[in-house]
Each structure stands twice: as C-alpha cells, then as structure tokens.
Tab-separated table of N, CA and C in Angstrom:
chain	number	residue	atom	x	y	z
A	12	UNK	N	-5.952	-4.996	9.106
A	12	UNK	CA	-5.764	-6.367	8.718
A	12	UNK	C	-5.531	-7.191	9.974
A	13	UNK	N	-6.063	-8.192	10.037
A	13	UNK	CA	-6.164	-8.886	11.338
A	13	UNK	C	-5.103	-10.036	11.238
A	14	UNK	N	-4.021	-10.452	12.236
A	14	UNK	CA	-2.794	-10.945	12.453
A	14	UNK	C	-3.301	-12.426	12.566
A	15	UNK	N	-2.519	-13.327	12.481
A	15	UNK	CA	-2.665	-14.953	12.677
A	15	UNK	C	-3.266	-14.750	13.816
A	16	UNK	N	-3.997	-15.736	14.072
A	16	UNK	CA	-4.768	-16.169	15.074
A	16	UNK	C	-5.509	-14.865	15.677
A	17	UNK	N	-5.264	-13.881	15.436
A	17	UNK	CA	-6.391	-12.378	15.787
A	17	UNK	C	-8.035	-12.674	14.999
A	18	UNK	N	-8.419	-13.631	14.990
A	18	UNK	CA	-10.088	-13.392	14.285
A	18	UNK	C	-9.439	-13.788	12.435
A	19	UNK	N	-11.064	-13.076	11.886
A	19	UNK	CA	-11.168	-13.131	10.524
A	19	UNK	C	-10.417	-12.224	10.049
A	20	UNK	N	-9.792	-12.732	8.819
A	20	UNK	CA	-9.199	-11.460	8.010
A	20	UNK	C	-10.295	-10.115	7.448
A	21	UNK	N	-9.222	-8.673	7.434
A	21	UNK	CA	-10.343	-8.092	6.788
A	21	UNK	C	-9.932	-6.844	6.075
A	22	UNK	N	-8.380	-7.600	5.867
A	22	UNK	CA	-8.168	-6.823	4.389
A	22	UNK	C	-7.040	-7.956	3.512
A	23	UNK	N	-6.812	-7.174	2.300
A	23	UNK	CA	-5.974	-8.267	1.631
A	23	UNK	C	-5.227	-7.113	0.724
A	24	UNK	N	-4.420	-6.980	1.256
A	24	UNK	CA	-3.592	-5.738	0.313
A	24	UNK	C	-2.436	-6.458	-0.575
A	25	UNK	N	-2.171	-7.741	-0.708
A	25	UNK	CA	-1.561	-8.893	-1.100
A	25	UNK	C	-2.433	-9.069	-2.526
A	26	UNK	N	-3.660	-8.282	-2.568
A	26	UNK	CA	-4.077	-8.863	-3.584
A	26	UNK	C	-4.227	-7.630	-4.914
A	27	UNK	N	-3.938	-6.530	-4.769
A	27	UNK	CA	-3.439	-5.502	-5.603
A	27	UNK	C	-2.345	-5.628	-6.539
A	28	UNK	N	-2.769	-5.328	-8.259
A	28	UNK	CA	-2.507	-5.822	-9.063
A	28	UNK	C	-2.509	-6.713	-9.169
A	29	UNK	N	-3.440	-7.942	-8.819
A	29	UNK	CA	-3.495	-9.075	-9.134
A	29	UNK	C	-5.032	-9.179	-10.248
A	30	UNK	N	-5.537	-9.974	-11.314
A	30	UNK	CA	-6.433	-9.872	-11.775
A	30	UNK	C	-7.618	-9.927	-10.585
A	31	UNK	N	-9.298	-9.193	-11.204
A	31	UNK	CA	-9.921	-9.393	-10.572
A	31	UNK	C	-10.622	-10.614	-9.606
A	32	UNK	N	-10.634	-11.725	-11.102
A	32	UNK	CA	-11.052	-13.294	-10.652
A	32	UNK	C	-10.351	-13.721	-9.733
A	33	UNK	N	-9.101	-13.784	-10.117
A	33	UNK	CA	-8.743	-14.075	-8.967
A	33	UNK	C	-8.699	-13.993	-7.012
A	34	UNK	N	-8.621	-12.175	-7.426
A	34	UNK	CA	-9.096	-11.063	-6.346
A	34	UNK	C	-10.417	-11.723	-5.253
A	35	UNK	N	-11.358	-11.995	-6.363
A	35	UNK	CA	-12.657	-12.633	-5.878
A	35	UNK	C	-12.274	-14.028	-5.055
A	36	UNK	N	-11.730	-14.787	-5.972
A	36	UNK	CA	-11.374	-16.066	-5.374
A	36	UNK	C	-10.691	-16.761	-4.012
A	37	UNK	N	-10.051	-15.612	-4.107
A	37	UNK	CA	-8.829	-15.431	-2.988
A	37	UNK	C	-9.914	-15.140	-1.570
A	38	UNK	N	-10.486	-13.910	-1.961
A	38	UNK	CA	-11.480	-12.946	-0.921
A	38	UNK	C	-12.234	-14.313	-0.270
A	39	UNK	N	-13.038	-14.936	-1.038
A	39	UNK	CA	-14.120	-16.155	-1.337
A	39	UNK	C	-13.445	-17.337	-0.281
A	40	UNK	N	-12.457	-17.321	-1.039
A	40	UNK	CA	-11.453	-18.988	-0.114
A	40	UNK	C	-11.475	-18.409	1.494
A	41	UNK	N	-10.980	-17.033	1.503
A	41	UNK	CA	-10.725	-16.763	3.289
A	41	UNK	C	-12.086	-16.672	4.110
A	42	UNK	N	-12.870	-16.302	3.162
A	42	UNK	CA	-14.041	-16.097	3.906
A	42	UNK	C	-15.230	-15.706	2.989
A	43	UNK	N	-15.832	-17.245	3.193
A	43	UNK	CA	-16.883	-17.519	2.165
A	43	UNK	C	-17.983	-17.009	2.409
A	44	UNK	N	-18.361	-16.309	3.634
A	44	UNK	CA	-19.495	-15.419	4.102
A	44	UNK	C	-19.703	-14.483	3.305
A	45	UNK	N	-18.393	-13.764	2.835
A	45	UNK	CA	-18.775	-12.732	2.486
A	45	UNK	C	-19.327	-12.028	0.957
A	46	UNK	N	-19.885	-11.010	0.338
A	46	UNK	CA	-20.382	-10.502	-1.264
A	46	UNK	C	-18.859	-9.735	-1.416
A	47	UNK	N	-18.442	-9.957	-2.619
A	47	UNK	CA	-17.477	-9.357	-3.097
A	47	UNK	C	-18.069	-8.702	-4.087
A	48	UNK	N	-18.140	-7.405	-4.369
A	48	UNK	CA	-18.233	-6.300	-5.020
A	48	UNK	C	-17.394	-5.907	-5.685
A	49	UNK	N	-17.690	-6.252	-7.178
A	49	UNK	CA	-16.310	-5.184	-7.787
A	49	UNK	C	-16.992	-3.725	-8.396
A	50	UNK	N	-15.895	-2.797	-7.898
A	50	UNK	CA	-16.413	-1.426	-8.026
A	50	UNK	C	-15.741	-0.555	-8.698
A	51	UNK	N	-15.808	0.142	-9.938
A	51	UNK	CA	-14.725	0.689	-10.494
A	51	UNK	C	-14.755	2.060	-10.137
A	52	UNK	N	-13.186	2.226	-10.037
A	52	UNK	CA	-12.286	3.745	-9.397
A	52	UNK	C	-13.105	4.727	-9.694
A	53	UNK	N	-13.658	5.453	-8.952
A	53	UNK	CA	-14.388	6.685	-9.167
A	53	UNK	C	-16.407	6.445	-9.234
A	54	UNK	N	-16.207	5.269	-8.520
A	54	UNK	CA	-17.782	5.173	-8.715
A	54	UNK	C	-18.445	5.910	-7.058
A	55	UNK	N	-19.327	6.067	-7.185
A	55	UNK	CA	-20.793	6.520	-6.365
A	55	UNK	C	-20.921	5.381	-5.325
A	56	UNK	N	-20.408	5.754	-4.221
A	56	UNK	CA	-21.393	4.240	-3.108
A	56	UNK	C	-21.885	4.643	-2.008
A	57	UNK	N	-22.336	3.588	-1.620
A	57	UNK	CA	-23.559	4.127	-0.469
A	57	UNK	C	-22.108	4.371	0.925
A	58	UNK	N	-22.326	5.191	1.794
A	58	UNK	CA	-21.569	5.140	3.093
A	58	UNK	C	-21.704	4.178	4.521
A	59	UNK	N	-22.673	3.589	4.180
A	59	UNK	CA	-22.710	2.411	5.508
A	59	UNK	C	-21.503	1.310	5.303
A	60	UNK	N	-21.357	1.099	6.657
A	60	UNK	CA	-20.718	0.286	6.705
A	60	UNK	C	-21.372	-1.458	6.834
A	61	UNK	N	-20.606	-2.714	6.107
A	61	UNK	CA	-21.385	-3.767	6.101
A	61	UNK	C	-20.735	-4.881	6.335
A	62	UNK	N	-20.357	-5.433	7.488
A	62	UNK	CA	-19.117	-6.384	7.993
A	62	UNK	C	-19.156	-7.327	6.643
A	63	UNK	N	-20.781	-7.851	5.634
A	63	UNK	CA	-20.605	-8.767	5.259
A	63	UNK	C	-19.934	-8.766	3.672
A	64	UNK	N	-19.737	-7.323	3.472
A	64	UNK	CA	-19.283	-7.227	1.808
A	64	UNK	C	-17.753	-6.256	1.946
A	65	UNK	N	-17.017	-6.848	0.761
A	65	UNK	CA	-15.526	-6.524	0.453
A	65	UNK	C	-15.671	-5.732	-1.020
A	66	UNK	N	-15.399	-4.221	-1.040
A	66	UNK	CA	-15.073	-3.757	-2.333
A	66	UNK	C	-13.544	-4.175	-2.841
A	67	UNK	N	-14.289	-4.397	-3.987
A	67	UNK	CA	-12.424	-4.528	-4.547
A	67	UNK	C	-12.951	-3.429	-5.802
A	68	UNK	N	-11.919	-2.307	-5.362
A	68	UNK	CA	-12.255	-1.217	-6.000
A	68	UNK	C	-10.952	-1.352	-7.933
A	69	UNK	N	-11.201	-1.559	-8.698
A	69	UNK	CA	-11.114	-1.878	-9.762
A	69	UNK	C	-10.172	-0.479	-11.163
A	70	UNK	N	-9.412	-0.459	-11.824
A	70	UNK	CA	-9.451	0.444	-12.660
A	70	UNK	C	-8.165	0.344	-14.296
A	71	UNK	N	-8.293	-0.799	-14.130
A	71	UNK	CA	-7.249	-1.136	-15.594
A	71	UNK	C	-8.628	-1.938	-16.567
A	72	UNK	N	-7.601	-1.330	-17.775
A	72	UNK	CA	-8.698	-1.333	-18.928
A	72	UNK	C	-7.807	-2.712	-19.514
A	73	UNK	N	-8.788	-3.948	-19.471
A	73	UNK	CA	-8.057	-5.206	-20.178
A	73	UNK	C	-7.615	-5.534	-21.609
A	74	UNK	N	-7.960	-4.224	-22.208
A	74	UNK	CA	-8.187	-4.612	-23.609
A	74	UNK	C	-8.644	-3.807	-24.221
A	75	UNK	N	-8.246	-3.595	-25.822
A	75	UNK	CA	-7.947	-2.373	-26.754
A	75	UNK	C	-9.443	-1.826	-26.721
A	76	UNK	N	-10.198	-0.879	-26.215
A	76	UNK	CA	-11.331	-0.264	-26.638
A	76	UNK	C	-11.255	0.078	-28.275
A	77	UNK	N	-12.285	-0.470	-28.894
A	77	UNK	CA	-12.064	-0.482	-30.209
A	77	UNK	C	-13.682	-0.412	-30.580
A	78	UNK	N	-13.823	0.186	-31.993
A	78	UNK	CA	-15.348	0.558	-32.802
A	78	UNK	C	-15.423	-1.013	-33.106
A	79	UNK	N	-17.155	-1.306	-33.099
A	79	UNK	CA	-17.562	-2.465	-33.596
A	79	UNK	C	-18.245	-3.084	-32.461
C-alpha cells in the first residue's frame, strides 16, 4: 500500500467487509484508470500481472437462496 505522497494507491484493505458497490466506488474515486473486477472466493484466474485492474475478491451470500 503506498503512503501519502508515495505515488498511486495500490491497495485498500480499509475496504473489507464493506459492500461490493461501494468497494468499486471507492477503488473508482482513487483511481479512475483502473477495471475493477469482482471475483468470487475460489475462482480460476489468469496469473499475469496487470498494473491496470484491482480484484476485489468477493464471498458473502446477500440473500436467502431460495426455489423459484
């Protein structure tokens, strides 16, 4: 995580347990360059690295899974 005045931010651990939208929003406001990715816990991803995209890796269920 990069300190005041050290460059761009390039993490946000401030933003755990916070809803996703928001997550995005937050990411978005500091630095609008970048793709925010939401990725849920246990998924498959590629291994490169990509200065221009932020996973926000994801895993609460919002709401009663239910038939219908």
């Amino acid at each position: 995580m990069s300190k005041p005045g050290n460059g761009p931010k390039t993490e946000w651990p401030e933003l755990v347990g916070r809803m996703i939208k928001e997550a995005k929003e937050k990411i978005k406001a500091d630095r609008p360059n970048l793709k925010v990715r939401i990725v849920p816990v246990g998924s498959i991803v590629t291994a490169d690295f990509d200065l221009n995209r932020v996973r926000v890796w994801v895993d609460t269920v919002a709401e009663v899974p239910k038939i219908g």
